[in-house]
Amino acid sequence: MAKLVKNEEEIMLADAARGFLDDAAPLTKLRGLRDAGKTHDPALWTEMAQMGWTGVLVPEEAGGSDMGHAAACVLAEEMGKTLAPTPFLSTAVIAATALRQVASDRATAALSKIADGTVTYALAIDEGKKFDPETVELTAEKDGNGFRLSGRKRFVVDGGFADRLLVLARTDGGLTLFDIPADRAGISRNATPMIDSRDAAEIDFDKVEATGEDVLGQVDAAMTVLQPALEAGQAALAAEMTGLAAGAFGMTVGYLKERKQFGMLIGSFQALQHRAADLWCECEVTASAILHAGRMLDSDPQAATLAVSLAKARAADTAQRAVQEGVQMHGGIGMTDEFDMGFYMRRARVGAEWLGDYGYHAGVVARLRGF
C-alpha cells in the first residue's frame, strides 16, 4: 500500500496545533498538574474551545467547525506529542459523534455546548477487565414511562470531572445508550488518577432515574449511535498514541545526539542507529494507517471498521515499542521520574487498554479479513 501523507490543509492544521501546544501544553504542564494532584487543565480546554478544536466534529449549524475525523486525528496526534491533559477524546470526539447520530433539538443543544467548551462528557461503558460492550450488565429497568439504572461502570476516562455521562445499559430487548448529568441522584463517583496522571472513575448507579428524553437514539438499539462514536474515538486515540510515539522518538533521537560514551556521541554507534531507523519506519507506517482511518470515517463510515481497528492495533504496538526503545537507549535515566520518558510510557500503557487493546482489534481485523 502506498504511504499516505498529510495534505496541505492537514499540514497547516498540524503546524498551527504544534505551535499552540508547545507553548500552552508542554510536558512540564502535565508534570506540574500531577505534582499538584490535578488530572486536567480547564483553562487549556477553554483555549481549545476558542480555537474551534472542541467543535471539530460539531456541525456548523450547532456552532462547530465541522472539520471532520481526519482533522480530529491530526489534532489528537499533536496533543499526543506533549500529552496534553484534556477531555478532547471523550467529549469532542466520542460524545460529539454519538450526538450527531441523533436528529433532535436536545442533541443539537448538547453539541453546541461541546463546541463552546461549556460541557464535558465521559463514556461509561466498561465493566470488566477488558473492553467488551456486548457483555454489559448494568441494567435499565422499566419504571413507568422511564427507567431505573443500577450497576457499576469501571475505567470511565475523564469520569471524575465530566459534566455528563454516556451510559450503556441493558434493557429488556438489548442495549440502550443514555445521556445523563453526572450529578444526578443515585450516581456516586470514585475518581482515581491513572498511572499516566489522567482521570478515570469507577461509577456506581443506584436506581438512577432516566426518562425517555435521556435515551440517546432508540431503546434497545444503542450500537446504532454508539458504534460510530466508538470508532471515531478509537481512531483519534490511535492518532494520539502515534503522536506519543513520535514525541518519545524525538526525545530519544535528541539524547542520542547529545550523550557521549568513550568520548563519542552514542548516536554514532551503528547498532543504535539501526534501532532508531527501524522505529522511525514503524512510526511512519502507523501514521499512514491513522490517516487512512480518519479519511475512511469521513468518506465511508459504514466501511471504516477495518481501517480503524488496524490503526488502533498498530498504534498500540508502535507506541509500546517507542517508549521501550526510549527507556533502553536513555539507560538508567530513562527509568527515573525526573526524566519525562516515563510519562510517555505510562500514557502508552493506558492508551493501549482504552477502547480495546491490541488483541481486541487484531481479532476484529482477522475476522473482517476472513480468518
mmCIF file of C-alpha atoms in Angstrom:
data_model
loop_
_atom_site.group_PDB
_atom_site.id
_atom_site.type_symbol
_atom_site.label_atom_id
_atom_site.label_comp_id
_atom_site.label_asym_id
_atom_site.label_seq_id
_atom_site.Cartn_x
_atom_site.Cartn_y
_atom_site.Cartn_z
ATOM 1 C CA MET A 1 0.000 0.000 0.000
ATOM 2 C CA ALA A 2 1.350 3.436 -0.910
ATOM 3 C CA LYS A 3 2.237 5.610 2.037
ATOM 4 C CA LEU A 4 -0.480 8.087 2.918
ATOM 5 C CA VAL A 5 0.707 11.588 3.734
ATOM 6 C CA LYS A 6 -0.991 14.687 5.093
ATOM 7 C CA ASN A 7 -2.421 17.068 2.530
ATOM 8 C CA GLU A 8 -1.735 20.801 2.583
ATOM 9 C CA GLU A 9 -4.680 21.628 4.849
ATOM 10 C CA GLU A 10 -3.752 18.904 7.309
ATOM 11 C CA ILE A 11 -0.133 20.074 7.395
ATOM 12 C CA MET A 12 -1.272 23.626 8.133
ATOM 13 C CA LEU A 13 -3.573 22.397 10.903
ATOM 14 C CA ALA A 14 -0.805 20.281 12.418
ATOM 15 C CA ASP A 15 1.659 23.175 12.327
ATOM 16 C CA ALA A 16 -0.821 25.524 13.983
ATOM 17 C CA ALA A 17 -1.632 22.940 16.645
ATOM 18 C CA ARG A 18 2.041 22.276 17.255
ATOM 19 C CA GLY A 19 2.768 25.967 17.778
ATOM 20 C CA PHE A 20 -0.087 26.325 20.254
ATOM 21 C CA LEU A 21 0.569 23.124 22.221
ATOM 22 C CA ASP A 22 4.302 23.649 22.574
ATOM 23 C CA ASP A 23 3.519 26.891 24.370
ATOM 24 C CA ALA A 24 0.244 26.103 26.166
ATOM 25 C CA ALA A 25 0.629 22.409 26.993
ATOM 26 C CA PRO A 26 4.271 21.290 27.163
ATOM 27 C CA LEU A 27 5.183 18.186 29.136
ATOM 28 C CA THR A 28 6.122 20.401 32.059
ATOM 29 C CA LYS A 29 2.432 21.366 32.305
ATOM 30 C CA LEU A 30 1.426 17.719 32.803
ATOM 31 C CA ARG A 31 4.164 17.231 35.397
ATOM 32 C CA GLY A 32 3.010 20.341 37.249
ATOM 33 C CA LEU A 33 -0.612 19.184 37.262
ATOM 34 C CA ARG A 34 0.389 15.769 38.539
ATOM 35 C CA ASP A 35 2.508 17.231 41.321
ATOM 36 C CA ALA A 36 -0.436 19.450 42.289
ATOM 37 C CA GLY A 37 -2.792 16.459 42.391
ATOM 38 C CA LYS A 38 -4.783 17.574 39.345
ATOM 39 C CA THR A 39 -5.757 15.442 36.354
ATOM 40 C CA HIS A 40 -6.787 18.008 33.737
ATOM 41 C CA ASP A 41 -6.473 21.668 32.856
ATOM 42 C CA PRO A 42 -9.823 23.525 32.476
ATOM 43 C CA ALA A 43 -8.053 26.666 31.251
ATOM 44 C CA LEU A 44 -6.444 24.722 28.403
ATOM 45 C CA TRP A 45 -9.851 23.299 27.452
ATOM 46 C CA THR A 46 -11.269 26.826 27.298
ATOM 47 C CA GLU A 47 -8.458 27.918 24.997
ATOM 48 C CA MET A 48 -9.081 24.921 22.744
ATOM 49 C CA ALA A 49 -12.757 25.871 22.549
ATOM 50 C CA GLN A 50 -11.810 29.392 21.499
ATOM 51 C CA MET A 51 -9.666 27.915 18.711
ATOM 52 C CA GLY A 52 -12.557 25.748 17.479
ATOM 53 C CA TRP A 53 -10.975 22.419 18.430
ATOM 54 C CA THR A 54 -13.766 21.320 20.765
ATOM 55 C CA GLY A 55 -16.182 21.679 17.846
ATOM 56 C CA VAL A 56 -14.026 19.823 15.336
ATOM 57 C CA LEU A 57 -16.834 17.280 14.801
ATOM 58 C CA VAL A 58 -19.768 19.551 15.617
ATOM 59 C CA PRO A 59 -21.891 20.758 12.665
ATOM 60 C CA GLU A 60 -21.617 24.422 11.788
ATOM 61 C CA GLU A 61 -25.322 24.981 12.498
ATOM 62 C CA ALA A 62 -24.615 23.940 16.103
ATOM 63 C CA GLY A 63 -21.667 26.314 16.389
ATOM 64 C CA GLY A 64 -18.913 23.883 15.484
ATOM 65 C CA SER A 65 -16.110 23.990 12.950
ATOM 66 C CA ASP A 66 -17.072 20.571 11.480
ATOM 67 C CA MET A 67 -13.572 19.832 10.190
ATOM 68 C CA GLY A 68 -14.088 16.075 10.105
ATOM 69 C CA HIS A 69 -12.477 12.945 11.541
ATOM 70 C CA ALA A 70 -9.210 13.268 9.641
ATOM 71 C CA ALA A 71 -8.766 16.724 11.183
ATOM 72 C CA ALA A 72 -9.681 15.374 14.630
ATOM 73 C CA CYS A 73 -6.958 12.761 14.217
ATOM 74 C CA VAL A 74 -4.442 15.452 13.224
ATOM 75 C CA LEU A 75 -5.256 17.399 16.393
ATOM 76 C CA ALA A 76 -5.150 14.268 18.562
ATOM 77 C CA GLU A 77 -1.757 13.312 17.129
ATOM 78 C CA GLU A 78 -0.308 16.706 18.012
ATOM 79 C CA MET A 79 -1.805 16.506 21.510
ATOM 80 C CA GLY A 80 -0.139 13.124 21.936
ATOM 81 C CA LYS A 81 3.297 14.621 21.359
ATOM 82 C CA THR A 82 3.030 16.691 24.547
ATOM 83 C CA LEU A 83 0.452 14.509 26.343
ATOM 84 C CA ALA A 84 -1.962 17.448 26.623
ATOM 85 C CA PRO A 85 -4.308 16.758 29.578
ATOM 86 C CA THR A 86 -7.771 17.460 28.131
ATOM 87 C CA PRO A 87 -11.082 15.607 27.617
ATOM 88 C CA PHE A 88 -10.738 16.013 23.838
ATOM 89 C CA LEU A 89 -11.274 12.335 23.009
ATOM 90 C CA SER A 90 -14.158 11.674 25.392
ATOM 91 C CA THR A 91 -16.011 14.922 24.664
ATOM 92 C CA ALA A 92 -15.084 16.472 21.310
ATOM 93 C CA VAL A 93 -14.732 13.121 19.528
ATOM 94 C CA ILE A 94 -16.762 10.339 21.168
ATOM 95 C CA ALA A 95 -19.674 12.314 22.624
ATOM 96 C CA ALA A 96 -19.908 14.672 19.650
ATOM 97 C CA THR A 97 -20.014 11.762 17.204
ATOM 98 C CA ALA A 98 -22.701 9.982 19.230
ATOM 99 C CA LEU A 99 -24.850 13.104 19.448
ATOM 100 C CA ARG A 100 -24.515 13.672 15.696
ATOM 101 C CA GLN A 101 -26.297 10.369 15.085
ATOM 102 C CA VAL A 102 -29.478 11.762 16.664
ATOM 103 C CA ALA A 103 -31.671 14.337 14.961
ATOM 104 C CA SER A 104 -33.228 16.235 17.854
ATOM 105 C CA ASP A 105 -33.206 19.716 19.324
ATOM 106 C CA ARG A 106 -31.751 18.320 22.543
ATOM 107 C CA ALA A 107 -28.816 16.716 20.727
ATOM 108 C CA THR A 108 -28.170 19.938 18.804
ATOM 109 C CA ALA A 109 -28.158 21.919 22.043
ATOM 110 C CA ALA A 110 -25.710 19.453 23.586
ATOM 111 C CA LEU A 111 -23.444 19.710 20.547
ATOM 112 C CA SER A 112 -23.458 23.495 20.882
ATOM 113 C CA LYS A 113 -22.281 23.217 24.472
ATOM 114 C CA ILE A 114 -19.472 20.888 23.429
ATOM 115 C CA ALA A 115 -18.428 23.349 20.735
ATOM 116 C CA ASP A 116 -18.287 26.310 23.099
ATOM 117 C CA GLY A 117 -16.443 24.295 25.739
ATOM 118 C CA THR A 118 -19.073 24.610 28.467
ATOM 119 C CA VAL A 119 -19.797 20.907 28.883
ATOM 120 C CA THR A 120 -17.616 17.800 29.102
ATOM 121 C CA TYR A 121 -18.584 14.160 28.677
ATOM 122 C CA ALA A 122 -17.289 10.751 29.732
ATOM 123 C CA LEU A 123 -18.152 7.375 28.226
ATOM 124 C CA ALA A 124 -19.360 4.896 30.852
ATOM 125 C CA ILE A 125 -19.167 1.577 29.042
ATOM 126 C CA ASP A 126 -16.551 -0.752 30.571
ATOM 127 C CA GLU A 127 -17.460 -3.091 33.419
ATOM 128 C CA GLY A 128 -14.945 -5.936 33.293
ATOM 129 C CA LYS A 129 -11.204 -6.154 32.894
ATOM 130 C CA LYS A 130 -11.346 -5.752 29.120
ATOM 131 C CA PHE A 131 -13.280 -3.676 26.610
ATOM 132 C CA ASP A 132 -16.365 -5.661 25.588
ATOM 133 C CA PRO A 133 -19.530 -3.581 25.023
ATOM 134 C CA GLU A 134 -21.678 -6.592 24.260
ATOM 135 C CA THR A 135 -21.331 -8.012 27.802
ATOM 136 C CA VAL A 136 -22.768 -5.002 29.656
ATOM 137 C CA GLU A 137 -24.621 -5.975 32.827
ATOM 138 C CA LEU A 138 -25.688 -2.572 34.182
ATOM 139 C CA THR A 139 -29.466 -2.705 33.948
ATOM 140 C CA ALA A 140 -32.053 -0.153 32.929
ATOM 141 C CA GLU A 141 -35.340 -1.478 34.278
ATOM 142 C CA LYS A 142 -38.634 -0.005 33.123
ATOM 143 C CA ASP A 143 -40.193 2.325 35.678
ATOM 144 C CA GLY A 144 -43.389 3.902 34.434
ATOM 145 C CA ASN A 145 -42.504 5.970 31.382
ATOM 146 C CA GLY A 146 -38.812 5.898 32.247
ATOM 147 C CA PHE A 147 -36.060 3.648 33.582
ATOM 148 C CA ARG A 148 -34.012 2.960 36.684
ATOM 149 C CA LEU A 149 -30.285 2.362 36.125
ATOM 150 C CA SER A 150 -28.454 0.041 38.501
ATOM 151 C CA GLY A 151 -24.912 -1.305 38.356
ATOM 152 C CA ARG A 152 -21.293 -0.240 38.180
ATOM 153 C CA LYS A 153 -19.021 1.113 35.463
ATOM 154 C CA ARG A 154 -15.236 0.933 35.622
ATOM 155 C CA PHE A 155 -12.397 2.678 33.808
ATOM 156 C CA VAL A 156 -14.533 5.707 32.927
ATOM 157 C CA VAL A 157 -11.877 8.001 31.469
ATOM 158 C CA ASP A 158 -12.499 11.648 32.473
ATOM 159 C CA GLY A 159 -15.380 10.358 34.575
ATOM 160 C CA GLY A 160 -14.231 12.074 37.747
ATOM 161 C CA PHE A 161 -14.864 15.583 36.446
ATOM 162 C CA ALA A 162 -17.176 15.195 33.422
ATOM 163 C CA ASP A 163 -20.441 17.133 33.456
ATOM 164 C CA ARG A 164 -22.385 14.420 31.654
ATOM 165 C CA LEU A 165 -22.156 10.663 31.112
ATOM 166 C CA LEU A 166 -22.956 8.475 28.141
ATOM 167 C CA VAL A 167 -24.076 5.281 29.871
ATOM 168 C CA LEU A 168 -24.523 1.951 28.107
ATOM 169 C CA ALA A 169 -27.159 -0.190 29.841
ATOM 170 C CA ARG A 170 -29.006 -3.425 29.233
ATOM 171 C CA THR A 171 -32.729 -3.090 28.619
ATOM 172 C CA ASP A 172 -35.339 -5.776 28.007
ATOM 173 C CA GLY A 173 -34.648 -6.083 24.287
ATOM 174 C CA GLY A 174 -30.950 -5.267 24.049
ATOM 175 C CA LEU A 175 -28.625 -2.370 24.831
ATOM 176 C CA THR A 176 -29.628 1.270 25.254
ATOM 177 C CA LEU A 177 -27.463 4.399 25.464
ATOM 178 C CA PHE A 178 -28.365 7.131 27.951
ATOM 179 C CA ASP A 179 -27.130 10.727 28.126
ATOM 180 C CA ILE A 180 -27.470 11.881 31.734
ATOM 181 C CA PRO A 181 -25.921 14.524 34.014
ATOM 182 C CA ALA A 182 -23.111 13.158 36.163
ATOM 183 C CA ASP A 183 -24.567 14.655 39.342
ATOM 184 C CA ARG A 184 -27.980 13.010 39.082
ATOM 185 C CA ALA A 185 -29.315 11.462 42.295
ATOM 186 C CA GLY A 186 -28.114 7.886 42.790
ATOM 187 C CA ILE A 187 -24.793 8.343 40.984
ATOM 188 C CA SER A 188 -21.612 8.086 43.042
ATOM 189 C CA ARG A 189 -18.163 8.579 41.501
ATOM 190 C CA ASN A 190 -14.878 7.323 42.847
ATOM 191 C CA ALA A 191 -12.245 9.163 40.828
ATOM 192 C CA THR A 192 -8.682 7.891 40.867
ATOM 193 C CA PRO A 193 -5.688 9.247 38.951
ATOM 194 C CA MET A 194 -4.401 6.648 36.497
ATOM 195 C CA ILE A 195 -0.730 5.781 36.116
ATOM 196 C CA ASP A 196 -0.499 8.406 33.362
ATOM 197 C CA SER A 197 -1.762 11.112 35.771
ATOM 198 C CA ARG A 198 -5.079 11.403 33.937
ATOM 199 C CA ASP A 199 -8.502 10.901 35.456
ATOM 200 C CA ALA A 200 -10.601 7.746 35.466
ATOM 201 C CA ALA A 201 -13.507 6.848 37.697
ATOM 202 C CA GLU A 202 -15.464 3.907 38.987
ATOM 203 C CA ILE A 203 -19.113 4.932 38.940
ATOM 204 C CA ASP A 204 -21.994 3.312 40.817
ATOM 205 C CA PHE A 205 -25.610 3.679 39.720
ATOM 206 C CA ASP A 206 -28.179 3.065 42.447
ATOM 207 C CA LYS A 207 -31.614 3.055 40.821
ATOM 208 C CA VAL A 208 -30.778 6.221 38.922
ATOM 209 C CA GLU A 209 -33.824 7.723 37.262
ATOM 210 C CA ALA A 210 -33.708 8.163 33.496
ATOM 211 C CA THR A 211 -36.536 9.445 31.350
ATOM 212 C CA GLY A 212 -37.291 8.701 27.732
ATOM 213 C CA GLU A 213 -35.646 12.005 26.830
ATOM 214 C CA ASP A 214 -32.379 10.720 28.316
ATOM 215 C CA VAL A 215 -32.246 7.908 25.756
ATOM 216 C CA LEU A 216 -29.768 8.735 23.008
ATOM 217 C CA GLY A 217 -31.179 7.188 19.875
ATOM 218 C CA GLN A 218 -33.660 4.338 20.223
ATOM 219 C CA VAL A 219 -34.320 1.946 23.091
ATOM 220 C CA ASP A 220 -32.614 -1.450 22.556
ATOM 221 C CA ALA A 221 -30.592 -0.033 19.633
ATOM 222 C CA ALA A 222 -27.582 1.557 21.314
ATOM 223 C CA MET A 223 -24.982 0.420 18.816
ATOM 224 C CA THR A 224 -26.600 2.407 16.010
ATOM 225 C CA VAL A 225 -25.476 5.517 17.879
ATOM 226 C CA LEU A 226 -22.549 4.142 19.837
ATOM 227 C CA GLN A 227 -20.631 2.218 17.163
ATOM 228 C CA PRO A 228 -19.784 5.307 15.068
ATOM 229 C CA ALA A 229 -18.763 7.112 18.267
ATOM 230 C CA LEU A 230 -16.541 4.240 19.385
ATOM 231 C CA GLU A 231 -14.810 4.052 16.012
ATOM 232 C CA ALA A 232 -14.262 7.814 15.993
ATOM 233 C CA GLY A 233 -12.760 7.553 19.472
ATOM 234 C CA GLN A 234 -10.597 4.573 18.570
ATOM 235 C CA ALA A 235 -9.193 6.354 15.517
ATOM 236 C CA ALA A 236 -8.456 9.549 17.452
ATOM 237 C CA LEU A 237 -6.926 7.583 20.335
ATOM 238 C CA ALA A 238 -4.728 5.756 17.834
ATOM 239 C CA ALA A 239 -3.683 9.157 16.475
ATOM 240 C CA GLU A 240 -2.839 10.382 19.971
ATOM 241 C CA MET A 241 -0.727 7.269 20.545
ATOM 242 C CA THR A 242 1.046 7.855 17.241
ATOM 243 C CA GLY A 243 1.844 11.364 18.396
ATOM 244 C CA LEU A 244 3.024 9.898 21.679
ATOM 245 C CA ALA A 245 5.364 7.564 19.800
ATOM 246 C CA ALA A 246 6.686 10.480 17.743
ATOM 247 C CA GLY A 247 7.260 12.517 20.890
ATOM 248 C CA ALA A 248 9.133 9.687 22.576
ATOM 249 C CA PHE A 249 11.144 9.051 19.406
ATOM 250 C CA GLY A 250 12.104 12.711 19.106
ATOM 251 C CA MET A 251 13.238 12.801 22.720
ATOM 252 C CA THR A 252 15.314 9.663 22.171
ATOM 253 C CA VAL A 253 16.990 10.919 18.993
ATOM 254 C CA GLY A 254 17.807 14.170 20.744
ATOM 255 C CA TYR A 255 19.511 12.217 23.519
ATOM 256 C CA LEU A 256 21.494 10.111 21.038
ATOM 257 C CA LYS A 257 22.847 13.330 19.540
ATOM 258 C CA GLU A 258 23.983 14.683 22.922
ATOM 259 C CA ARG A 259 25.112 11.772 25.111
ATOM 260 C CA LYS A 260 28.744 10.715 24.891
ATOM 261 C CA GLN A 261 30.407 7.445 25.861
ATOM 262 C CA PHE A 262 34.102 6.704 25.425
ATOM 263 C CA GLY A 263 34.464 10.210 24.016
ATOM 264 C CA MET A 264 31.971 9.572 21.202
ATOM 265 C CA LEU A 265 28.331 10.526 20.667
ATOM 266 C CA ILE A 266 26.253 7.393 21.209
ATOM 267 C CA GLY A 267 24.263 8.333 18.119
ATOM 268 C CA SER A 268 27.312 7.377 16.084
ATOM 269 C CA PHE A 269 27.030 3.746 17.247
ATOM 270 C CA GLN A 270 25.687 1.728 14.346
ATOM 271 C CA ALA A 271 23.576 -0.596 16.488
ATOM 272 C CA LEU A 272 21.651 2.348 17.958
ATOM 273 C CA GLN A 273 21.301 3.922 14.520
ATOM 274 C CA HIS A 274 19.697 0.734 13.208
ATOM 275 C CA ARG A 275 17.261 0.565 16.112
ATOM 276 C CA ALA A 276 16.309 4.224 15.671
ATOM 277 C CA ALA A 277 15.824 3.790 11.920
ATOM 278 C CA ASP A 278 13.629 0.742 12.434
ATOM 279 C CA LEU A 279 11.475 2.627 14.941
ATOM 280 C CA TRP A 280 11.163 5.593 12.579
ATOM 281 C CA CYS A 281 9.869 3.279 9.854
ATOM 282 C CA GLU A 282 7.284 1.797 12.215
ATOM 283 C CA CYS A 283 6.112 5.276 13.224
ATOM 284 C CA GLU A 284 5.713 6.328 9.579
ATOM 285 C CA VAL A 285 3.705 3.247 8.591
ATOM 286 C CA THR A 286 1.457 3.637 11.624
ATOM 287 C CA ALA A 287 0.935 7.336 10.839
ATOM 288 C CA SER A 288 -0.265 6.282 7.383
ATOM 289 C CA ALA A 289 -2.745 3.857 8.938
ATOM 290 C CA ILE A 290 -4.074 6.651 11.147
ATOM 291 C CA LEU A 291 -4.593 8.992 8.188
ATOM 292 C CA HIS A 292 -6.387 6.231 6.308
ATOM 293 C CA ALA A 293 -8.717 5.545 9.258
ATOM 294 C CA GLY A 294 -9.629 9.213 9.620
ATOM 295 C CA ARG A 295 -10.323 9.616 5.932
ATOM 296 C CA MET A 296 -12.428 6.452 5.841
ATOM 297 C CA LEU A 297 -14.537 7.784 8.698
ATOM 298 C CA ASP A 298 -15.116 10.953 6.668
ATOM 299 C CA SER A 299 -15.749 9.343 3.282
ATOM 300 C CA ASP A 300 -17.306 5.932 4.014
ATOM 301 C CA PRO A 301 -18.016 5.495 7.749
ATOM 302 C CA GLN A 302 -20.024 2.308 7.222
ATOM 303 C CA ALA A 303 -16.898 0.591 5.864
ATOM 304 C CA ALA A 304 -14.361 2.107 8.255
ATOM 305 C CA THR A 305 -14.213 -0.634 10.912
ATOM 306 C CA LEU A 306 -11.266 -2.487 9.392
ATOM 307 C CA ALA A 307 -9.232 0.691 8.928
ATOM 308 C CA VAL A 308 -9.976 1.868 12.481
ATOM 309 C CA SER A 309 -9.096 -1.412 14.173
ATOM 310 C CA LEU A 310 -5.932 -1.750 12.104
ATOM 311 C CA ALA A 311 -4.934 1.780 13.158
ATOM 312 C CA LYS A 312 -5.629 1.156 16.852
ATOM 313 C CA ALA A 313 -3.751 -2.163 16.885
ATOM 314 C CA ARG A 314 -0.741 -0.684 15.092
ATOM 315 C CA ALA A 315 -0.727 2.423 17.271
ATOM 316 C CA ALA A 316 -0.714 0.378 20.473
ATOM 317 C CA ASP A 317 2.186 -1.735 19.243
ATOM 318 C CA THR A 318 4.184 1.205 17.876
ATOM 319 C CA ALA A 319 3.743 3.325 20.997
ATOM 320 C CA GLN A 320 4.872 0.439 23.173
ATOM 321 C CA ARG A 321 7.972 -0.079 21.039
ATOM 322 C CA ALA A 322 8.762 3.638 21.024
ATOM 323 C CA VAL A 323 8.691 4.010 24.796
ATOM 324 C CA GLN A 324 10.596 0.776 25.385
ATOM 325 C CA GLU A 325 13.334 1.807 22.992
ATOM 326 C CA GLY A 326 13.335 5.266 24.523
ATOM 327 C CA VAL A 327 13.864 3.963 28.034
ATOM 328 C CA GLN A 328 16.549 1.498 26.948
ATOM 329 C CA MET A 329 18.519 3.993 24.865
ATOM 330 C CA HIS A 330 18.479 6.503 27.696
ATOM 331 C CA GLY A 331 19.900 3.915 30.053
ATOM 332 C CA GLY A 332 19.323 4.358 33.778
ATOM 333 C CA ILE A 333 17.968 7.898 33.472
ATOM 334 C CA GLY A 334 15.077 6.581 31.383
ATOM 335 C CA MET A 335 13.616 4.857 34.437
ATOM 336 C CA THR A 336 13.712 7.895 36.724
ATOM 337 C CA ASP A 337 10.738 10.128 37.463
ATOM 338 C CA GLU A 338 12.871 13.197 36.919
ATOM 339 C CA PHE A 339 13.045 12.343 33.208
ATOM 340 C CA ASP A 340 9.942 12.787 31.015
ATOM 341 C CA MET A 341 10.137 9.481 29.129
ATOM 342 C CA GLY A 342 8.204 7.839 31.945
ATOM 343 C CA PHE A 343 5.147 9.993 31.176
ATOM 344 C CA TYR A 344 5.131 8.671 27.607
ATOM 345 C CA MET A 345 5.480 5.092 28.831
ATOM 346 C CA ARG A 346 2.587 5.390 31.257
ATOM 347 C CA ARG A 347 0.294 7.060 28.739
ATOM 348 C CA ALA A 348 1.118 4.355 26.181
ATOM 349 C CA ARG A 349 0.035 1.716 28.674
ATOM 350 C CA VAL A 350 -3.304 3.391 29.395
ATOM 351 C CA GLY A 351 -3.970 4.127 25.724
ATOM 352 C CA ALA A 352 -3.318 0.509 24.808
ATOM 353 C CA GLU A 353 -6.163 -0.633 27.080
ATOM 354 C CA TRP A 354 -8.779 2.069 26.486
ATOM 355 C CA LEU A 355 -11.421 1.319 23.822
ATOM 356 C CA GLY A 356 -9.954 -2.103 23.081
ATOM 357 C CA ASP A 357 -6.419 -3.434 23.385
ATOM 358 C CA TYR A 358 -4.170 -4.896 20.691
ATOM 359 C CA GLY A 359 -5.749 -8.344 20.995
ATOM 360 C CA TYR A 360 -9.281 -6.994 20.636
ATOM 361 C CA HIS A 361 -8.530 -5.014 17.497
ATOM 362 C CA ALA A 362 -6.292 -7.678 15.981
ATOM 363 C CA GLY A 363 -9.273 -10.005 16.384
ATOM 364 C CA VAL A 364 -11.525 -7.549 14.559
ATOM 365 C CA VAL A 365 -9.015 -7.252 11.716
ATOM 366 C CA ALA A 366 -8.671 -11.036 11.461
ATOM 367 C CA ARG A 367 -12.443 -11.537 11.406
ATOM 368 C CA LEU A 368 -13.023 -8.907 8.736
ATOM 369 C CA ARG A 369 -10.279 -10.406 6.591
ATOM 370 C CA GLY A 370 -11.869 -13.828 6.794
ATOM 371 C CA PHE A 371 -9.516 -15.602 9.166
#
